[in-house]
Backbone as a chain_set.jsonl record, in Angstrom:
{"seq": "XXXXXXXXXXXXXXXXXXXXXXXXXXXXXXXXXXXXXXXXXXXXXXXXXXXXXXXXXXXXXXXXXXXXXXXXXXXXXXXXXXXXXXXXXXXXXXXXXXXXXXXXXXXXXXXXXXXXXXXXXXXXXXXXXXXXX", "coords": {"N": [[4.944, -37.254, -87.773], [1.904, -35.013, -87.815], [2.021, -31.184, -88.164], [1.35, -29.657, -85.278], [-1.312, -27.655, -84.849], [-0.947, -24.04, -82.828], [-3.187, -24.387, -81.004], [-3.879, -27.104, -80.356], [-1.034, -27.128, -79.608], [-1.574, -25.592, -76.944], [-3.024, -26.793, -75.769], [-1.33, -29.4, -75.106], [0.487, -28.028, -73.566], [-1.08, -26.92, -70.905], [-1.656, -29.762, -70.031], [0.529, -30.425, -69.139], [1.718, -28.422, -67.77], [-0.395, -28.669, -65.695], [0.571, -31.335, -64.813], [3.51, -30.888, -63.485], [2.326, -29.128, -61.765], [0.709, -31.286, -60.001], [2.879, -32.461, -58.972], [4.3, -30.704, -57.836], [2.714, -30.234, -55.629], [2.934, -32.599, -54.466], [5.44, -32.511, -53.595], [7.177, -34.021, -55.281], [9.987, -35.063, -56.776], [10.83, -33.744, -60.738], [11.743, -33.408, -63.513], [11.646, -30.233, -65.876], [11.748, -31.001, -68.395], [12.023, -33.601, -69.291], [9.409, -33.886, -68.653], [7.781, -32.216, -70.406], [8.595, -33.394, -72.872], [7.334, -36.485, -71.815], [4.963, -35.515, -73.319], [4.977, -34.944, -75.73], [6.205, -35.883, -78.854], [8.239, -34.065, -80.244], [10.52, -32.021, -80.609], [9.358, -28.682, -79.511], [9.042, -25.272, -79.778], [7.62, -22.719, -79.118], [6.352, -24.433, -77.347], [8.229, -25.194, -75.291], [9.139, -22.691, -74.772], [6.418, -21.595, -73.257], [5.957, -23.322, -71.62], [8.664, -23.146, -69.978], [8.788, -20.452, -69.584], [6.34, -20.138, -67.705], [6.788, -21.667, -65.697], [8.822, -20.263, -64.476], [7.784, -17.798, -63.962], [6.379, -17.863, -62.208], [5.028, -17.146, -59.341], [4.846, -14.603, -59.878], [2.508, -14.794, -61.533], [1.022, -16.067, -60.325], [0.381, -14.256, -57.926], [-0.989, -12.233, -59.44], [-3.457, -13.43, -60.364], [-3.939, -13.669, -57.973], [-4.909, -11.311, -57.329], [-7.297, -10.68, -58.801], [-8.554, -12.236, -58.575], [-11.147, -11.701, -56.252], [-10.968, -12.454, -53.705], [-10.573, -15.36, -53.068], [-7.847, -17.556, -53.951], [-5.522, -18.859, -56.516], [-4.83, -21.249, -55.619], [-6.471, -22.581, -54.402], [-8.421, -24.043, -57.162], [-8.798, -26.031, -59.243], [-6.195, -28.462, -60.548], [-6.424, -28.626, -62.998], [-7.685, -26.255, -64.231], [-6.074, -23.992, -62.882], [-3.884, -24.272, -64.059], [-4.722, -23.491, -67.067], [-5.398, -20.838, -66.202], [-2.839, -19.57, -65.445], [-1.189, -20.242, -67.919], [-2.727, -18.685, -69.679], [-2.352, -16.359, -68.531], [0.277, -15.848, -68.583], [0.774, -15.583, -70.99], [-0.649, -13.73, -71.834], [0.505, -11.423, -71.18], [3.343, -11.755, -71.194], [4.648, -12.45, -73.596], [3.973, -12.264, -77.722], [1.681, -13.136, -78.539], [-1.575, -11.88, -79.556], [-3.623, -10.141, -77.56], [-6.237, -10.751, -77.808], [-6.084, -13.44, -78.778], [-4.866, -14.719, -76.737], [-6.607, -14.752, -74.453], [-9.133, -15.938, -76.106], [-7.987, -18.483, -76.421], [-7.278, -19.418, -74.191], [-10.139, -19.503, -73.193], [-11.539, -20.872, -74.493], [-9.953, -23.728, -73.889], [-10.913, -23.614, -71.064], [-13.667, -24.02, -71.488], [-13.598, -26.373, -72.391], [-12.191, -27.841, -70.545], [-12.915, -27.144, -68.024], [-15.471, -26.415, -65.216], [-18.411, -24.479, -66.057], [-18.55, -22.322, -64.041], [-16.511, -21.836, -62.914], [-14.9, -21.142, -65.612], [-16.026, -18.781, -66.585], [-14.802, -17.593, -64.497], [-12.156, -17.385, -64.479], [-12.246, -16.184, -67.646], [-12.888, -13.753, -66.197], [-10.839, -12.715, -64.897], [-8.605, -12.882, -66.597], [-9.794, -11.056, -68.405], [-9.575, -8.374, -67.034], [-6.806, -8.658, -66.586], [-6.013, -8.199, -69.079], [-7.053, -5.12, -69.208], [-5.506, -4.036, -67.357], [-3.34, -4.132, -68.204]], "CA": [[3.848, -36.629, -87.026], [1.681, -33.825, -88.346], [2.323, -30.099, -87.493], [0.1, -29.208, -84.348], [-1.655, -25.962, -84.498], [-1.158, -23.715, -81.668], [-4.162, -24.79, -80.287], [-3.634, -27.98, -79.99], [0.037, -27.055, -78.478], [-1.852, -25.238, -76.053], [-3.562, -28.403, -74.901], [-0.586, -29.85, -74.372], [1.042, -27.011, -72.803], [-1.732, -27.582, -70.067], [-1.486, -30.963, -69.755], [2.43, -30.417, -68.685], [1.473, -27.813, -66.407], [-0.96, -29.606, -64.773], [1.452, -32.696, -64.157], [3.998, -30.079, -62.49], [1.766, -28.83, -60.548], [0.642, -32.475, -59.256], [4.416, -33.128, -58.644], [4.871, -29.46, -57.293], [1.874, -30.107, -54.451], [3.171, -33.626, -53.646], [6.71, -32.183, -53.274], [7.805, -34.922, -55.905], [11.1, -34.461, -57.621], [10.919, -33.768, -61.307], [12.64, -32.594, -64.672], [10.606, -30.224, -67.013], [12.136, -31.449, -70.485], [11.629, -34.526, -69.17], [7.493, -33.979, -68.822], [7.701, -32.186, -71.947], [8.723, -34.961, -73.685], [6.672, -37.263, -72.126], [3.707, -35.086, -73.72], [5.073, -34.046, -77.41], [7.681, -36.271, -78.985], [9.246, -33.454, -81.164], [11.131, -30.412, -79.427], [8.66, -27.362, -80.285], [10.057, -23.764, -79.316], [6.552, -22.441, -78.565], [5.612, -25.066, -76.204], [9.51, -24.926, -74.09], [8.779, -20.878, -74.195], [5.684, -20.638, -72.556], [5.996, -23.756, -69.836], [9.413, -22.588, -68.472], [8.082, -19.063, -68.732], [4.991, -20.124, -66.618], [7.151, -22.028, -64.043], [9.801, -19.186, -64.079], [7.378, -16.412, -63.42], [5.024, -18.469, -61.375], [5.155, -16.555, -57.99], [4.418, -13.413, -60.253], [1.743, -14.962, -62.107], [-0.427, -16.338, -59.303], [-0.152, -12.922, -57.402], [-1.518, -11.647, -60.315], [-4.347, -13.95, -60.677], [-5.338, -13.85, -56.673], [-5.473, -9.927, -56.928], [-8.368, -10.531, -59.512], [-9.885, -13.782, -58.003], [-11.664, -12.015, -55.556], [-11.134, -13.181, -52.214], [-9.849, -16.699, -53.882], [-6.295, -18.061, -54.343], [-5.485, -19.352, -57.617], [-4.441, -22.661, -55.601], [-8.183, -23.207, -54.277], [-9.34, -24.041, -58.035], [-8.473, -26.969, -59.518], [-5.032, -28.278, -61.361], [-6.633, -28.081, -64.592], [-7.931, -24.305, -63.837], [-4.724, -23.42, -62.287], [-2.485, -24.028, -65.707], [-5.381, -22.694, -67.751], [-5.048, -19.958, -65.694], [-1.429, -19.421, -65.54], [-0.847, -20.382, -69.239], [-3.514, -17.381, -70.352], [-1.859, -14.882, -67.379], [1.668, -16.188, -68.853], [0.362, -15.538, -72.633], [-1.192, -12.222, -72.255], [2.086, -10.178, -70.446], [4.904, -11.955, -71.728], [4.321, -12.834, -74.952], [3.863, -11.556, -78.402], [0.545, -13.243, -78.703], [-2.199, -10.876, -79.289], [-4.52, -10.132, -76.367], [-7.748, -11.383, -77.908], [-6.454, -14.4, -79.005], [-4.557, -15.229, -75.638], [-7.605, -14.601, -74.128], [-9.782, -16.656, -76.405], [-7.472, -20.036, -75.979], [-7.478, -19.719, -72.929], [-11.089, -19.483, -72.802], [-11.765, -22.217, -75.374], [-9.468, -24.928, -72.799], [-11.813, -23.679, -70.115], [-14.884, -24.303, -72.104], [-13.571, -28.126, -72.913], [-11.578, -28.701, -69.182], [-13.597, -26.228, -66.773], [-17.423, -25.85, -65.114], [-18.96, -22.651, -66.057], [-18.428, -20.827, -62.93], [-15.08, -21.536, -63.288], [-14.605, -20.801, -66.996], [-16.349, -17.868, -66.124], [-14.035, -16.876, -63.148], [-10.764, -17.29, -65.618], [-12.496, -15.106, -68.259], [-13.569, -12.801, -65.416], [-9.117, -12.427, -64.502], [-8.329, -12.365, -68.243], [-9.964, -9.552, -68.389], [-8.802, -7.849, -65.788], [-5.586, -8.534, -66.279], [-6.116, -6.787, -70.265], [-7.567, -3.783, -69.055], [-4.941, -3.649, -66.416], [-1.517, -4.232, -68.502]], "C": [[3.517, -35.281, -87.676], [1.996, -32.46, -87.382], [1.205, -30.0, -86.503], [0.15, -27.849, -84.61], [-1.628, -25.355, -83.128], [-2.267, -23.901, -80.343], [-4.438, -26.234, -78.868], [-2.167, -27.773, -78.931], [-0.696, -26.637, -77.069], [-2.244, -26.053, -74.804], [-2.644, -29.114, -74.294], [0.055, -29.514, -73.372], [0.594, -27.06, -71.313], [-1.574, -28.505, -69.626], [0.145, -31.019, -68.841], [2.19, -29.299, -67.278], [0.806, -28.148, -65.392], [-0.119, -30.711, -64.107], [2.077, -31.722, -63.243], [3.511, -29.414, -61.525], [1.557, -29.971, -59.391], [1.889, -32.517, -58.857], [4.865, -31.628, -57.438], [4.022, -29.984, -55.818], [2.33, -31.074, -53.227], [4.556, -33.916, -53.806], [7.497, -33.51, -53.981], [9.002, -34.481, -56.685], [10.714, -34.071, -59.369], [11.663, -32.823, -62.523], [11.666, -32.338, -66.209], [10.96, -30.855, -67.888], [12.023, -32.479, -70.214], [9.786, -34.91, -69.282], [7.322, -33.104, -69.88], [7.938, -33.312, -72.591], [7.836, -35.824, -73.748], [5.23, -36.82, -72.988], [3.888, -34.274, -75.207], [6.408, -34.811, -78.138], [8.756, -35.396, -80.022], [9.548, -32.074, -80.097], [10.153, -29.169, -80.356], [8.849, -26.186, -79.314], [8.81, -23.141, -78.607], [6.155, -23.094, -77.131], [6.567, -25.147, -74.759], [9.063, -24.088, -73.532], [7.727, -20.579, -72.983], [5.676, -21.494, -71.17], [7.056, -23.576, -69.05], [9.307, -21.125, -68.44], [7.345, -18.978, -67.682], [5.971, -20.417, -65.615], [8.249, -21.283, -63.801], [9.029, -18.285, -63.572], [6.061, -16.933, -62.487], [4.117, -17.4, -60.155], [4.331, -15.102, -58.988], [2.857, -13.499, -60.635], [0.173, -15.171, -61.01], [-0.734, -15.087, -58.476], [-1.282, -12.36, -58.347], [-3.026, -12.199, -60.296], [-4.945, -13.903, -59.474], [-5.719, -12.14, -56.704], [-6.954, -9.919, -57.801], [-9.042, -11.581, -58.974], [-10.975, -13.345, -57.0], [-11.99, -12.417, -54.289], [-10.59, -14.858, -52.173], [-8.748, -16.193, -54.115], [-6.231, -19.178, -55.465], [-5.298, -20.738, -57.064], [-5.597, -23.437, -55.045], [-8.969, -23.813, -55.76], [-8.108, -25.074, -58.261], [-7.453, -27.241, -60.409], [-5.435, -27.532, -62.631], [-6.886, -26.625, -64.725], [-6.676, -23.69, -63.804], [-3.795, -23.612, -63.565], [-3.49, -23.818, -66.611], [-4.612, -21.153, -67.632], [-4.252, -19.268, -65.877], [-0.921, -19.288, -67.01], [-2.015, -18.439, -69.932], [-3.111, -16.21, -69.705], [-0.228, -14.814, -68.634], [1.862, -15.076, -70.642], [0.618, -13.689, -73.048], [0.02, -11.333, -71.839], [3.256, -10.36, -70.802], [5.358, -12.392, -73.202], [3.622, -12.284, -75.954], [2.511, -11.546, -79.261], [-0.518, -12.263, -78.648], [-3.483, -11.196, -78.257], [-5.598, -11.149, -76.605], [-7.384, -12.858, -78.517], [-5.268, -15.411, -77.723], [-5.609, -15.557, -74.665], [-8.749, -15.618, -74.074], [-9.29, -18.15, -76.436], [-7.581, -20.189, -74.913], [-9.01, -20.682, -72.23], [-11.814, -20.774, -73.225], [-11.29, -23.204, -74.179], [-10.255, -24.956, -71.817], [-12.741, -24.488, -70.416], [-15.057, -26.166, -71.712], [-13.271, -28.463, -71.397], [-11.874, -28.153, -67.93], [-15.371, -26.246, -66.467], [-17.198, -24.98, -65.613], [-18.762, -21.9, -65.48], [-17.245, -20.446, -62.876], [-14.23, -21.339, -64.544], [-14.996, -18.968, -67.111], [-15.264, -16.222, -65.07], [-12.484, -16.801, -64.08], [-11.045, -16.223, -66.802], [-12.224, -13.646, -67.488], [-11.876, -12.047, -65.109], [-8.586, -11.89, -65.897], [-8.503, -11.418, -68.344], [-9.926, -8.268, -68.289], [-7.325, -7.711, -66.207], [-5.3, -7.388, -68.186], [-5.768, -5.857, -70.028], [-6.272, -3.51, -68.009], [-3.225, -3.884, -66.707], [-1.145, -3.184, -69.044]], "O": [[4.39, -34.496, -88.048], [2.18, -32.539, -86.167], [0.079, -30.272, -86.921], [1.104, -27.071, -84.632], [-2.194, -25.973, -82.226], [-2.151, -23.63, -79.148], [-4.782, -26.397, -77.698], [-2.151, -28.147, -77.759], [-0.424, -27.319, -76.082], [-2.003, -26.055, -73.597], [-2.826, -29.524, -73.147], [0.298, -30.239, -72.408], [1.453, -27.199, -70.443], [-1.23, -28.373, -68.451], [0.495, -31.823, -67.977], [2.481, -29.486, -66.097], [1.233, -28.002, -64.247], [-0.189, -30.906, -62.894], [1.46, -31.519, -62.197], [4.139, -29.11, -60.511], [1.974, -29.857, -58.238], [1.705, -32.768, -57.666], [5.607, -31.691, -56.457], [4.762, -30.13, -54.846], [2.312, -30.926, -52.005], [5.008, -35.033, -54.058], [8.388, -34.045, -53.322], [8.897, -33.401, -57.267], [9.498, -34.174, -59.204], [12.054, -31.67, -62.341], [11.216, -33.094, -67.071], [10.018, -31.547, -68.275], [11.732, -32.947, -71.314], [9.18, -35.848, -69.799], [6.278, -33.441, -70.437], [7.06, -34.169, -72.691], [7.337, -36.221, -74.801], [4.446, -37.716, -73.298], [3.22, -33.349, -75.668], [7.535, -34.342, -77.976], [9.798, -35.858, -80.487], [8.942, -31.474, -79.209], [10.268, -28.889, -81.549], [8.774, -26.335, -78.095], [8.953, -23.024, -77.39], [5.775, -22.511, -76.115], [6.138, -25.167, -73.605], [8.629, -24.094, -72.381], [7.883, -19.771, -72.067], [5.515, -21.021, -70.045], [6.978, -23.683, -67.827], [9.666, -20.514, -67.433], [7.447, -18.105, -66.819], [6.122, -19.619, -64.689], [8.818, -21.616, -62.761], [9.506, -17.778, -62.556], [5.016, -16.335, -62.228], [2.937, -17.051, -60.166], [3.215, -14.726, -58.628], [2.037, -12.655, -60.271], [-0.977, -14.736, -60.953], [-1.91, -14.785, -58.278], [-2.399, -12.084, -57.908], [-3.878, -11.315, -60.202], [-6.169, -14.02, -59.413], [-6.739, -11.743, -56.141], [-7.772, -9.085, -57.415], [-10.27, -11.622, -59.04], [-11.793, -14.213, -56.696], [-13.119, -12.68, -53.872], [-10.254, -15.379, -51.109], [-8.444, -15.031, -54.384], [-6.813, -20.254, -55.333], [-5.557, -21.616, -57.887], [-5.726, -24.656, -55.157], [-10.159, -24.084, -55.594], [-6.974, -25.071, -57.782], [-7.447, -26.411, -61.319], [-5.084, -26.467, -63.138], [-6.142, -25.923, -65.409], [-6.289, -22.915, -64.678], [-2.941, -22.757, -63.801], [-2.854, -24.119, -67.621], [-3.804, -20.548, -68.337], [-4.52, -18.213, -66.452], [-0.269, -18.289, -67.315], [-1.63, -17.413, -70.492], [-3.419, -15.11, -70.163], [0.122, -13.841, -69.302], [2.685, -14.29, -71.111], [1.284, -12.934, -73.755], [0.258, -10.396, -72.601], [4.15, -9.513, -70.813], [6.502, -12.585, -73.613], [2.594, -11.716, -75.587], [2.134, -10.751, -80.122], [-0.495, -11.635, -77.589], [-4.135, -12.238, -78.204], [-5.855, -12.119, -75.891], [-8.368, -13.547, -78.782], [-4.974, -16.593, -77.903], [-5.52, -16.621, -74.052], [-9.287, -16.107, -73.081], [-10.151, -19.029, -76.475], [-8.056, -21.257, -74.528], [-9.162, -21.646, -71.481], [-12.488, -21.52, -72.514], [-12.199, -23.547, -73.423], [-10.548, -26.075, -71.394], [-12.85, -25.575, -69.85], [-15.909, -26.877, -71.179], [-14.0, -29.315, -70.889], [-11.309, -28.499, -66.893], [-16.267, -26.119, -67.301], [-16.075, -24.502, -65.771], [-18.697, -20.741, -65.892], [-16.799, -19.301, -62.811], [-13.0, -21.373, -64.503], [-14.277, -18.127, -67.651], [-15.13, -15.0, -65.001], [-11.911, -15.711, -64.067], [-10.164, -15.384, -66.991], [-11.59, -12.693, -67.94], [-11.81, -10.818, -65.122], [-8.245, -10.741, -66.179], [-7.576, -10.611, -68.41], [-10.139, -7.34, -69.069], [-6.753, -6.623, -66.129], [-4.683, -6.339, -68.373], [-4.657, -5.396, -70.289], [-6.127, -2.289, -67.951], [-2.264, -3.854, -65.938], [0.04, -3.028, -69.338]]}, "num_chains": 1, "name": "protein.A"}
């Protein structure tokens, strides 16, 4: 299998967060390295790092994201939003990724797996959360 560019990890990265979330809502049992797996068949260090970062600092992360939402709770917007979301909150504060291009993946996954208003409304936190680290 060829190397994935971070990009592409990112996609997946999503994709895994999204499932855990489905499993998280409908109080289903599961084992991350197990839904890693099913979504990357080689162990990649990047992609471990940032989804048990996200679901380690979760609680932190979504505070974070409803103080900028607005009057909205990160869990009103849709899975796919919600580990956008999370993955670009996760990116920008804990990680050595630089701002503008935590930012801009983020924004890109929106683009492809979000409406506008809500690609929009994830920029609109991003932002926020920049100017405010």
């Amino acid at each position: 299998m060829e190397q994935l560019n971070r990009s592409e990890l990112r996609k997946i990265i999503m994709t895994i967060l999204y499932q855990i979330n489905v499993y998280e809502i409908n109080k289903m049992p599961y084992d991350i390295s197990k839904v890693i797996k099913e979504n990357l068949e080689i162990e990649n260090e990047f992609v471990n790092e940032i989804v048990y970062g996200v679901i380690d600092k979760k609680d932190e992360i979504d505070e974070i994201a409803n103080k900028y939402l607005n009057g909205w709770k990160i869990t009103r917007l849709g899975n796919t939003d919600q580990a956008i979301l999370r993955l670009g909150i996760y990116e920008l504060l804990y990680t050595k990724t630089p701002e503008v291009v935590a930012i801009n993946e983020a924004i890109e996954l929106a683009k492809t797996y979000s409406d506008d208003d809500v690609r929009k409304m994830i920029n609109g936190v991003l932002d926020k959360v920049y100017h405010n680290k």
